[in-house]
Amino acid sequence: MEKESVFLPYKMLQKGGSGEITEKKSRFIATLAPVESEEEAAAFIESMKKKYWDARHNCSAFVLGERAQTTRCSDDGEPAGTAGKPMLEVLLGAEVRNAAVVVTRYFGGVLLGTGGLVRAYTQAVQAGLEACSIVTMRYGVGLRLTTDYNGIGRIQYLLGQRGLEIEEAEYTDIVTMKLMVPCEECKGLCKALTEATAGKVKIEEMEKKYFAK
């Protein structure tokens, strides 16, 4: 069984985006998209090549898995190591996972040299990331809270203080609430909830998984 400490936070694209820079008359257009598999990444890269069919290069990189278990990159005709690898390093450095990026280059007639290419492709991906909507994924545990109506206000106050949202609530003769809590916060929260309700809240642990926080 893996230790929970292995499940580190990571970031993913909630929504893709694009950014563009110009370097010595060459246009570099970075387009990013969230992907869940190598097949999705390959399909996205192919769609960008079709969209920008008249460009000199469509370089690409993608990262899959919460610990970046799968990475790929392509220079697409640029000198080896000047495009795909720098692009991939931007994604890894930003701790973004399950994301693919294509940087399209329209050649402006001026050679940039190895260093210039690395800088241009790096800056293009950074510009593209700035246009994306990014969320942090935390490894957490699902909790089911059951209480009487007297305890609702105290529970909502405690959850609000910690920035935790109730995902589902059911009101019958009792109140049942479901939420996700980062694993490292679970013990402290359960103690605080018990104290705040004088032990009148029933707390059940459910599945553990990554969730957006």
Short mmCIF file of C-alpha atoms in Angstrom, two decimals:
data_model
loop_
_atom_site.label_atom_id
_atom_site.label_comp_id
_atom_site.label_asym_id
_atom_site.label_seq_id
_atom_site.Cartn_x
_atom_site.Cartn_y
_atom_site.Cartn_z
CA MET A 1 0.00 0.00 0.00
CA GLU A 2 1.35 3.44 -0.96
CA LYS A 3 1.88 6.02 1.73
CA GLU A 4 -0.43 9.02 1.52
CA SER A 5 2.60 11.31 1.52
CA VAL A 6 3.29 10.02 -2.01
CA PHE A 7 0.06 11.63 -3.23
CA LEU A 8 1.40 15.15 -3.67
CA PRO A 9 -0.73 18.05 -4.97
CA TYR A 10 -0.52 18.82 -8.66
CA LYS A 11 -2.11 21.24 -11.10
CA MET A 12 -4.23 20.59 -14.16
CA LEU A 13 -5.96 22.62 -16.82
CA GLN A 14 -9.59 23.26 -16.05
CA LYS A 15 -9.73 24.99 -19.41
CA GLY A 16 -7.11 25.27 -22.16
CA GLY A 17 -5.94 28.46 -23.77
CA SER A 18 -3.48 30.01 -26.20
CA GLY A 19 -0.82 32.67 -26.20
CA GLU A 20 1.45 34.20 -28.82
CA ILE A 21 4.85 35.87 -28.93
CA THR A 22 6.90 37.31 -31.79
CA GLU A 23 10.66 36.88 -31.95
CA LYS A 24 12.64 38.43 -34.83
CA LYS A 25 9.59 38.35 -37.11
CA SER A 26 8.79 34.70 -36.34
CA ARG A 27 5.36 34.07 -34.76
CA PHE A 28 5.12 31.46 -32.01
CA ILE A 29 1.54 30.44 -31.13
CA ALA A 30 1.13 28.16 -28.09
CA THR A 31 -2.12 26.21 -27.72
CA LEU A 32 -2.78 24.12 -24.60
CA ALA A 33 -5.50 21.61 -23.83
CA PRO A 34 -6.34 19.18 -21.00
CA VAL A 35 -5.85 15.52 -22.00
CA GLU A 36 -6.42 12.22 -20.17
CA SER A 37 -4.51 9.76 -22.36
CA GLU A 38 -1.77 9.44 -24.98
CA GLU A 39 -4.51 8.96 -27.58
CA GLU A 40 -6.17 12.24 -26.60
CA ALA A 41 -2.83 14.03 -26.67
CA ALA A 42 -1.97 12.61 -30.11
CA ALA A 43 -5.41 13.60 -31.46
CA PHE A 44 -5.02 17.15 -30.12
CA ILE A 45 -1.53 17.51 -31.62
CA GLU A 46 -2.80 16.23 -34.97
CA SER A 47 -5.72 18.68 -34.90
CA MET A 48 -3.31 21.58 -34.35
CA LYS A 49 -1.15 20.42 -37.26
CA LYS A 50 -4.25 20.44 -39.47
CA LYS A 51 -5.36 23.85 -38.21
CA TYR A 52 -1.92 25.36 -38.78
CA TRP A 53 -1.05 23.28 -41.85
CA ASP A 54 0.79 26.18 -43.48
CA ALA A 55 3.19 26.77 -40.56
CA ARG A 56 6.89 25.86 -40.71
CA HIS A 57 6.77 23.87 -37.43
CA ASN A 58 4.18 22.50 -34.99
CA CYS A 59 6.27 21.40 -32.00
CA SER A 60 4.60 19.56 -29.14
CA ALA A 61 4.84 18.23 -25.60
CA PHE A 62 2.51 16.55 -23.13
CA VAL A 63 2.49 15.31 -19.53
CA LEU A 64 0.21 12.59 -18.18
CA GLY A 65 -0.31 11.26 -14.64
CA GLU A 66 -0.34 13.02 -11.27
CA ARG A 67 3.39 12.28 -10.91
CA ALA A 68 4.19 12.93 -14.58
CA GLN A 69 4.51 9.21 -15.26
CA THR A 70 4.26 9.75 -19.04
CA THR A 71 5.94 12.56 -20.96
CA ARG A 72 6.55 13.07 -24.66
CA CYS A 73 7.89 15.90 -26.79
CA SER A 74 8.69 16.62 -30.43
CA ASP A 75 10.89 19.23 -32.12
CA ASP A 76 9.01 18.77 -35.44
CA GLY A 77 12.00 19.67 -37.58
CA GLU A 78 13.59 22.28 -35.33
CA PRO A 79 17.19 21.57 -34.21
CA ALA A 80 17.19 18.75 -31.63
CA GLY A 81 16.45 19.92 -28.10
CA THR A 82 15.46 23.48 -29.02
CA ALA A 83 11.67 23.17 -28.93
CA GLY A 84 9.97 20.05 -27.51
CA LYS A 85 12.19 19.63 -24.48
CA PRO A 86 12.03 23.31 -23.36
CA MET A 87 8.25 23.19 -23.83
CA LEU A 88 7.99 20.06 -21.70
CA GLU A 89 10.18 21.62 -19.01
CA VAL A 90 7.77 24.57 -18.73
CA LEU A 91 4.86 22.18 -18.07
CA LEU A 92 6.88 20.20 -15.52
CA GLY A 93 8.21 23.34 -13.86
CA ALA A 94 4.67 24.68 -13.48
CA GLU A 95 3.65 21.29 -11.99
CA VAL A 96 0.90 20.99 -14.61
CA ARG A 97 -0.28 17.45 -15.36
CA ASN A 98 -2.63 15.88 -17.92
CA ALA A 99 -1.90 18.65 -20.38
CA ALA A 100 -0.70 18.92 -23.96
CA VAL A 101 0.79 21.90 -25.75
CA VAL A 102 1.54 22.65 -29.39
CA VAL A 103 3.66 25.65 -30.36
CA THR A 104 3.16 26.68 -33.96
CA ARG A 105 5.94 28.65 -35.62
CA TYR A 106 5.52 30.82 -38.64
CA PHE A 107 9.08 31.52 -39.81
CA GLY A 108 9.90 35.20 -40.19
CA GLY A 109 13.03 34.82 -42.30
CA VAL A 110 15.57 35.43 -39.52
CA LEU A 111 17.44 32.53 -37.91
CA LEU A 112 17.26 32.62 -34.11
CA GLY A 113 20.07 30.25 -33.20
CA THR A 114 19.85 27.50 -30.59
CA GLY A 115 19.55 29.78 -27.56
CA GLY A 116 17.03 32.02 -29.29
CA LEU A 117 14.82 29.06 -30.20
CA VAL A 118 14.88 27.67 -26.66
CA ARG A 119 13.88 31.08 -25.25
CA ALA A 120 11.14 31.60 -27.83
CA TYR A 121 9.51 28.19 -27.32
CA THR A 122 9.78 28.54 -23.55
CA GLN A 123 8.20 32.01 -23.53
CA ALA A 124 5.44 30.90 -25.89
CA VAL A 125 4.34 28.08 -23.57
CA GLN A 126 4.49 30.45 -20.59
CA ALA A 127 2.24 32.89 -22.48
CA GLY A 128 -0.16 30.05 -23.28
CA LEU A 129 -0.30 28.92 -19.65
CA GLU A 130 -1.23 32.43 -18.55
CA ALA A 131 -4.33 32.19 -20.74
CA CYS A 132 -5.44 28.86 -19.23
CA SER A 133 -7.68 28.19 -16.25
CA ILE A 134 -5.65 26.06 -13.81
CA VAL A 135 -6.86 24.20 -10.70
CA THR A 136 -4.87 22.51 -7.94
CA MET A 137 -5.67 18.84 -7.35
CA ARG A 138 -5.32 17.56 -3.78
CA TYR A 139 -5.46 13.99 -2.54
CA GLY A 140 -8.28 13.74 -0.06
CA VAL A 141 -10.87 11.66 1.70
CA GLY A 142 -14.63 11.86 1.30
CA LEU A 143 -16.54 12.49 4.52
CA ARG A 144 -20.21 11.92 5.27
CA LEU A 145 -21.42 14.06 8.17
CA THR A 146 -24.70 13.32 9.93
CA THR A 147 -26.09 15.69 12.54
CA ASP A 148 -29.28 17.22 13.91
CA TYR A 149 -30.45 20.67 12.85
CA ASN A 150 -28.79 22.33 15.86
CA GLY A 151 -25.35 21.45 14.54
CA ILE A 152 -25.66 22.75 11.00
CA GLY A 153 -24.56 26.33 11.68
CA ARG A 154 -21.44 25.30 13.61
CA ILE A 155 -20.45 22.78 10.95
CA GLN A 156 -20.93 25.26 8.10
CA TYR A 157 -18.89 27.86 9.99
CA LEU A 158 -15.99 25.43 10.55
CA LEU A 159 -15.99 24.28 6.93
CA GLY A 160 -16.11 27.87 5.69
CA GLN A 161 -13.11 28.78 7.85
CA ARG A 162 -11.12 26.01 6.15
CA GLY A 163 -12.30 26.78 2.63
CA LEU A 164 -14.13 23.44 2.35
CA GLU A 165 -17.31 23.12 0.32
CA ILE A 166 -20.29 20.86 0.96
CA GLU A 167 -20.79 18.88 -2.25
CA GLU A 168 -24.11 17.31 -1.35
CA ALA A 169 -26.66 17.80 1.44
CA GLU A 170 -29.84 15.95 2.36
CA TYR A 171 -32.38 17.35 4.81
CA THR A 172 -34.81 14.90 6.43
CA ASP A 173 -35.35 14.43 10.17
CA ILE A 174 -31.54 14.73 10.30
CA VAL A 175 -29.01 16.45 8.06
CA THR A 176 -26.49 14.52 5.95
CA MET A 177 -23.62 16.33 4.23
CA LYS A 178 -20.88 15.04 1.94
CA LEU A 179 -17.58 16.74 1.20
CA MET A 180 -13.96 16.12 0.22
CA VAL A 181 -11.16 17.01 2.63
CA PRO A 182 -7.38 16.98 2.00
CA CYS A 183 -6.01 13.93 3.84
CA GLU A 184 -3.61 15.99 5.93
CA GLU A 185 -6.50 18.15 7.22
CA CYS A 186 -8.91 15.32 7.99
CA LYS A 187 -7.83 14.48 11.55
CA GLY A 188 -7.87 18.10 12.73
CA LEU A 189 -11.21 18.78 11.07
CA CYS A 190 -12.87 15.73 12.62
CA LYS A 191 -11.67 16.77 16.06
CA ALA A 192 -12.93 20.34 15.58
CA LEU A 193 -16.32 19.13 14.32
CA THR A 194 -16.72 16.78 17.26
CA GLU A 195 -15.86 19.52 19.76
CA ALA A 196 -18.07 22.13 18.07
CA THR A 197 -21.13 19.89 18.11
CA ALA A 198 -20.46 18.36 21.53
CA GLY A 199 -20.07 14.97 19.90
CA LYS A 200 -23.43 15.11 18.11
CA VAL A 201 -21.99 14.76 14.60
CA LYS A 202 -21.44 11.32 13.10
CA ILE A 203 -18.41 11.25 10.78
CA GLU A 204 -17.89 8.48 8.23
CA GLU A 205 -14.93 8.18 5.88
CA MET A 206 -15.61 7.26 2.27
CA GLU A 207 -13.35 6.93 -0.77
CA LYS A 208 -9.93 8.55 -1.12
CA LYS A 209 -9.14 10.27 -4.41
CA TYR A 210 -7.80 13.43 -6.02
CA PHE A 211 -10.16 16.41 -6.14
CA ALA A 212 -10.01 20.05 -7.18
CA LYS A 213 -9.52 22.51 -4.33
#
